[in-house]
GROMACS .gro file of N, CA and C in nm:
model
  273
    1UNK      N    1  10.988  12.326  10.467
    1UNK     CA    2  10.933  12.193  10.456
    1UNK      C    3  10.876  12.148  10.590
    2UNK      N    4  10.774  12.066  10.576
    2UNK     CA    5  10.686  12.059  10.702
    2UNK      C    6  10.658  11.887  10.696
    3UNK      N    7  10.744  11.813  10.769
    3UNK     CA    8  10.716  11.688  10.786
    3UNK      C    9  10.602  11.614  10.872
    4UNK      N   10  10.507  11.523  10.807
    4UNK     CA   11  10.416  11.456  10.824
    4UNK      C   12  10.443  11.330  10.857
    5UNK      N   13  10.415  11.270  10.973
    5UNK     CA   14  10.460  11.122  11.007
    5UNK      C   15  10.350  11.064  10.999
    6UNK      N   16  10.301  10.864  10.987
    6UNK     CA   17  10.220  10.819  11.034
    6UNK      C   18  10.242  10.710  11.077
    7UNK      N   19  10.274  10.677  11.195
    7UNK     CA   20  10.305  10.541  11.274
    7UNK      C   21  10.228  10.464  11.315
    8UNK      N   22  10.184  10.326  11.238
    8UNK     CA   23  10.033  10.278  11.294
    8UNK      C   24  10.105  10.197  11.441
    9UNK      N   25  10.046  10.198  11.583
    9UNK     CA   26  10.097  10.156  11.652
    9UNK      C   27  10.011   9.994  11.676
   10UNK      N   28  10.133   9.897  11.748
   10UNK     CA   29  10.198   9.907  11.821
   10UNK      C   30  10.338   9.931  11.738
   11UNK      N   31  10.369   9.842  11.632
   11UNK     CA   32  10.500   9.844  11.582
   11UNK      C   33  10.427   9.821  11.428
   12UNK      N   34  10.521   9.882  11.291
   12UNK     CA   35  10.472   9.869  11.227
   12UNK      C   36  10.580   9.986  11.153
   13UNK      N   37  10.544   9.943  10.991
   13UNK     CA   38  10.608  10.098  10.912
   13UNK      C   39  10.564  10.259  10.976
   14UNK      N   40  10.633  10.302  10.947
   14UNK     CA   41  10.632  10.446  10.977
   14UNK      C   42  10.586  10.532  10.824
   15UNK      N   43  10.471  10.574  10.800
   15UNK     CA   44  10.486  10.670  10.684
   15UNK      C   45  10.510  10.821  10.698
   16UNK      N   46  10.613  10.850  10.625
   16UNK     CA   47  10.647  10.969  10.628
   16UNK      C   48  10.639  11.079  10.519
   17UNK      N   49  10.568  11.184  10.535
   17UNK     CA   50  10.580  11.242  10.363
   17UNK      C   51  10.587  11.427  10.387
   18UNK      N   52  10.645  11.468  10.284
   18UNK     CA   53  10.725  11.611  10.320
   18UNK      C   54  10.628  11.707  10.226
   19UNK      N   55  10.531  11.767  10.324
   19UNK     CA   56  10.449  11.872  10.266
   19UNK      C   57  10.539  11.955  10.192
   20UNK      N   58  10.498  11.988  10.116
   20UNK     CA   59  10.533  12.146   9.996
   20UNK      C   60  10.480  12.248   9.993
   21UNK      N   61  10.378  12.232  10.029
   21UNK     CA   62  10.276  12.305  10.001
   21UNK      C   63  10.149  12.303  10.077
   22UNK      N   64  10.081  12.427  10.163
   22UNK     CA   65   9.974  12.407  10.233
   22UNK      C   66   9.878  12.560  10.151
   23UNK      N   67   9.769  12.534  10.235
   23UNK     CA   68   9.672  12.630  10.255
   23UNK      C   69   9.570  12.631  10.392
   24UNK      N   70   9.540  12.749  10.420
   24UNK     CA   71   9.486  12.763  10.546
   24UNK      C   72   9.322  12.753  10.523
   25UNK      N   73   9.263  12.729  10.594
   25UNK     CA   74   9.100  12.720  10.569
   25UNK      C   75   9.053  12.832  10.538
   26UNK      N   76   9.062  12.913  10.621
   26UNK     CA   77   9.050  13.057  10.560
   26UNK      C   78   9.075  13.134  10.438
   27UNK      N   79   9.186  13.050  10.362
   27UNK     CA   80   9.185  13.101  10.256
   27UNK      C   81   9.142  13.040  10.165
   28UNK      N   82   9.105  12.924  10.179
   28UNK     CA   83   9.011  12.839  10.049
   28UNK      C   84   8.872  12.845  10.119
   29UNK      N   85   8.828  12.884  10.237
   29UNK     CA   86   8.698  12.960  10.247
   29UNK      C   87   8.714  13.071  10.149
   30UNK      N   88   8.750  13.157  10.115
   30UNK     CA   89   8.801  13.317  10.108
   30UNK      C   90   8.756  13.301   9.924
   31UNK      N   91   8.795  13.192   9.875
   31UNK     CA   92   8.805  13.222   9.691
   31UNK      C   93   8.696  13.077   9.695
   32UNK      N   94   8.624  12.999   9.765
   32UNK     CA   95   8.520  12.955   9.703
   32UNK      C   96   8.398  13.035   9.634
   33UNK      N   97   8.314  12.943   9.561
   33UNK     CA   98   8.198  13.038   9.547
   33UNK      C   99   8.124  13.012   9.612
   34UNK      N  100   8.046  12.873   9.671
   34UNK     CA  101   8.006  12.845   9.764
   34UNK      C  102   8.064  12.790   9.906
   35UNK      N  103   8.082  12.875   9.982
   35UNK     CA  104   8.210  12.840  10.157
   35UNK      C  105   8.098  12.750  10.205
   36UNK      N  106   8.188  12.626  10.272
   36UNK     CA  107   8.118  12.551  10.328
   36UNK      C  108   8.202  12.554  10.488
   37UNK      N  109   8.069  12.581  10.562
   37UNK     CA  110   8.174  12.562  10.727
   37UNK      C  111   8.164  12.434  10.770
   38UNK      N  112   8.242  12.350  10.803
   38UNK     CA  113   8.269  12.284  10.882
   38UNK      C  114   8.228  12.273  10.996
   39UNK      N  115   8.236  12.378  11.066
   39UNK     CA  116   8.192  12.395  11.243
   39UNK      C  117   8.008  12.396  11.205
   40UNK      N  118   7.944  12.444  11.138
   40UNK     CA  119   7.810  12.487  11.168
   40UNK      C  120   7.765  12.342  11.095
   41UNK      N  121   7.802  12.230  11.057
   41UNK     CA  122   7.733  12.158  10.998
   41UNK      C  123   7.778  11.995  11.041
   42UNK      N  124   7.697  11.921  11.029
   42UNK     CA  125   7.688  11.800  11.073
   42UNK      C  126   7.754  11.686  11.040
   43UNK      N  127   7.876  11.729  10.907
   43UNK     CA  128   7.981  11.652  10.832
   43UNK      C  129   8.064  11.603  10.928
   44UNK      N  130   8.075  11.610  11.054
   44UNK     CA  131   8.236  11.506  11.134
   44UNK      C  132   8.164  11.451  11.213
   45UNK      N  133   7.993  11.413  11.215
   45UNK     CA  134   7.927  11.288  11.283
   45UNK      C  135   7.936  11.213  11.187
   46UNK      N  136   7.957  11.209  11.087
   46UNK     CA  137   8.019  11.082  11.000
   46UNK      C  138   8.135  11.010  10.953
   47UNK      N  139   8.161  10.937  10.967
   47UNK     CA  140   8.300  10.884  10.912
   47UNK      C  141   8.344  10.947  10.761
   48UNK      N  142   8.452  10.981  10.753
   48UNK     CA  143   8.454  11.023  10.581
   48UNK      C  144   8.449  10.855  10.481
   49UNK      N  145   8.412  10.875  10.314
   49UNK     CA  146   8.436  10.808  10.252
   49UNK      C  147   8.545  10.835  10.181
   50UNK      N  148   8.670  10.693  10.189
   50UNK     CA  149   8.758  10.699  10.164
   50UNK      C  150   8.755  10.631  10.017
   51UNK      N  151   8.782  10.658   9.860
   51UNK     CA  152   8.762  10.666   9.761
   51UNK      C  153   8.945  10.593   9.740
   52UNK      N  154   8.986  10.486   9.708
   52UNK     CA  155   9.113  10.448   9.679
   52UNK      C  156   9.129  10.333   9.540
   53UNK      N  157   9.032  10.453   9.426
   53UNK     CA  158   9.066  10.312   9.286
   53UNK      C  159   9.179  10.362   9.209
   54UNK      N  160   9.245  10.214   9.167
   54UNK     CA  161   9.356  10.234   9.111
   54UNK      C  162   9.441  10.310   9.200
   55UNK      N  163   9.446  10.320   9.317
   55UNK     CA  164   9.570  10.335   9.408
   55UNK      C  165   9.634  10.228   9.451
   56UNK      N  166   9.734  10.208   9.424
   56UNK     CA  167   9.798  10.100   9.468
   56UNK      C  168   9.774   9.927   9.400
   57UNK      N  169   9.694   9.941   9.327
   57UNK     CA  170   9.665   9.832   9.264
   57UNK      C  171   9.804   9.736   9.248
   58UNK      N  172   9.752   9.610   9.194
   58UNK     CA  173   9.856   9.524   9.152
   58UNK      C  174  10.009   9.544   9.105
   59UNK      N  175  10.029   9.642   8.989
   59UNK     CA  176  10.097   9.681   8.890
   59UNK      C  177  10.188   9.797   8.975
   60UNK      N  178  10.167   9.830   9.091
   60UNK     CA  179  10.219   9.934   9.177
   60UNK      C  180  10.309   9.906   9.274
   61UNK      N  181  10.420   9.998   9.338
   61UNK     CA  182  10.536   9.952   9.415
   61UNK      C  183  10.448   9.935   9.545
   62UNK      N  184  10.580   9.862   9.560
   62UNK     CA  185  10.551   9.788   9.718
   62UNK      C  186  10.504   9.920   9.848
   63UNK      N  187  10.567  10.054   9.801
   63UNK     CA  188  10.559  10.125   9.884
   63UNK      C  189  10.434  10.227   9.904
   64UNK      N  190  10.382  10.227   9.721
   64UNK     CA  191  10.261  10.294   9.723
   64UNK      C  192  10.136  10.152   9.758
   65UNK      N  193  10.141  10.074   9.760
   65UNK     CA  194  10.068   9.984   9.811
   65UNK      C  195  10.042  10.019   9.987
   66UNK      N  196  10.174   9.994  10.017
   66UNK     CA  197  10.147  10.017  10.205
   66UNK      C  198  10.106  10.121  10.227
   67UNK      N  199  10.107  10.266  10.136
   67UNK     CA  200  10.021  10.373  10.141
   67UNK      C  201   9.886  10.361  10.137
   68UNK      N  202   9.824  10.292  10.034
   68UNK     CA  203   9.667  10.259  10.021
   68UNK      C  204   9.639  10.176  10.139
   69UNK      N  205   9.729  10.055  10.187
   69UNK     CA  206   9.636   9.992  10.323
   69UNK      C  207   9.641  10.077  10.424
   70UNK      N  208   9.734  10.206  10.407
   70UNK     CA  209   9.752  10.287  10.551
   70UNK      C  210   9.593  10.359  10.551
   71UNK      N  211   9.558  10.395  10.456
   71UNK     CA  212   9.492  10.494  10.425
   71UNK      C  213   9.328  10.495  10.437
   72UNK      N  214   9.340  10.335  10.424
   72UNK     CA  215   9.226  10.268  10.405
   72UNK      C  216   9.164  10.207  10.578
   73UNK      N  217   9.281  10.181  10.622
   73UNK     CA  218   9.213  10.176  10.784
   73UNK      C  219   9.283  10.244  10.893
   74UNK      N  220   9.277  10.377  10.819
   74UNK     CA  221   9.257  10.499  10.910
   74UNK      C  222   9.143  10.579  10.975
   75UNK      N  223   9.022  10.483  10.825
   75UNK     CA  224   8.885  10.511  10.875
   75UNK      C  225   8.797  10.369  10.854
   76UNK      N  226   8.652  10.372  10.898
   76UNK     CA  227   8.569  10.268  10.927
   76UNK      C  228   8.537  10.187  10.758
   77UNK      N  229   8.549  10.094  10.725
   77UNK     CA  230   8.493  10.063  10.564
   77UNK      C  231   8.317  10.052  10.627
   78UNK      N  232   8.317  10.101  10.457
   78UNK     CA  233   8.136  10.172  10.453
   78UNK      C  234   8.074   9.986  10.387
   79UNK      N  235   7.982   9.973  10.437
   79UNK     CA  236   7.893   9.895  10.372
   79UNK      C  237   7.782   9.941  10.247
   80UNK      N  238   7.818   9.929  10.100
   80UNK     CA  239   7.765  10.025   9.993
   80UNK      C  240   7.637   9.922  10.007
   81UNK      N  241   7.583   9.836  10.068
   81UNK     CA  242   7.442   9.788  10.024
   81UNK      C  243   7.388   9.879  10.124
   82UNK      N  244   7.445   9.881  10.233
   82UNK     CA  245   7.326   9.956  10.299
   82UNK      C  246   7.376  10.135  10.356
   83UNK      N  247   7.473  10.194  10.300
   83UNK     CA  248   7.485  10.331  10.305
   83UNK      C  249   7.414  10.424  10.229
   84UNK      N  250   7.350  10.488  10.291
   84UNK     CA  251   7.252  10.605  10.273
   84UNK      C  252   7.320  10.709  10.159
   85UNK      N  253   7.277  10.746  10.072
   85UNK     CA  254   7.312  10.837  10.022
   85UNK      C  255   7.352  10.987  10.060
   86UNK      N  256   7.248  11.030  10.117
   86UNK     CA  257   7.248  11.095  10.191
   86UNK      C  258   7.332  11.142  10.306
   87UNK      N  259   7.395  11.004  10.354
   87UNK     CA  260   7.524  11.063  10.424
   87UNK      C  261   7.645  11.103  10.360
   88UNK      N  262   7.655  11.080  10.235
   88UNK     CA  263   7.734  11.105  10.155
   88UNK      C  264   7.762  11.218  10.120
   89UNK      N  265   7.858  11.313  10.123
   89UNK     CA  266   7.876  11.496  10.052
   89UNK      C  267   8.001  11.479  10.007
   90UNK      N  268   8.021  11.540   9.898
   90UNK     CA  269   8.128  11.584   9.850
   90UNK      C  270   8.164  11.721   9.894
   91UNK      N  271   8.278  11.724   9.927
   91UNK     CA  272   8.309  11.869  10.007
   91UNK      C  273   8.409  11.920   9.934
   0.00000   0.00000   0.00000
């Protein structure tokens, strides 16, 4: 088991969650049909889009809730009137 912490600082919850299960890049390069590299391409000059519906919504515990706000400003929020399509990939 391979523990994952996330402590937003200064003070604040701590999220913690216990991998099970990994894979190495190399090996989900290895059985795609189309491998996409990472290093040769221009995908980490962009912020990723972070996709969170029906996570955490209303109807959801208190704890998967503080998961979705963790998750959500870990990266920049996109402005959908004026984001390019184009910066957009599904990977």
């Amino acid at each position: 088991n391979l523990p994952l912490r996330r402590a937003p600082p200064p003070a604040g919850p701590t999220l913690t969650f216990k991998i099970q299960q990994f894979s190495l890049a190399r090996h989900v390069r290895a059985i795609q049909r189309r491998p996409f590299d990472i290093g040769s391409s221009k995908i980490a000059s962009k912020p990723p889009v972070v996709v969170t519906n029906n996570f955490g919504d209303v109807s959801a515990a208190p704890h998967v809730k503080l998961m979705r706000i963790t998750f959500q400003n870990m990266f920049p929020a996109i402005n959908v009137a004026s984001v390019k399509l184009s910066d957009c990939r599904r990977v």
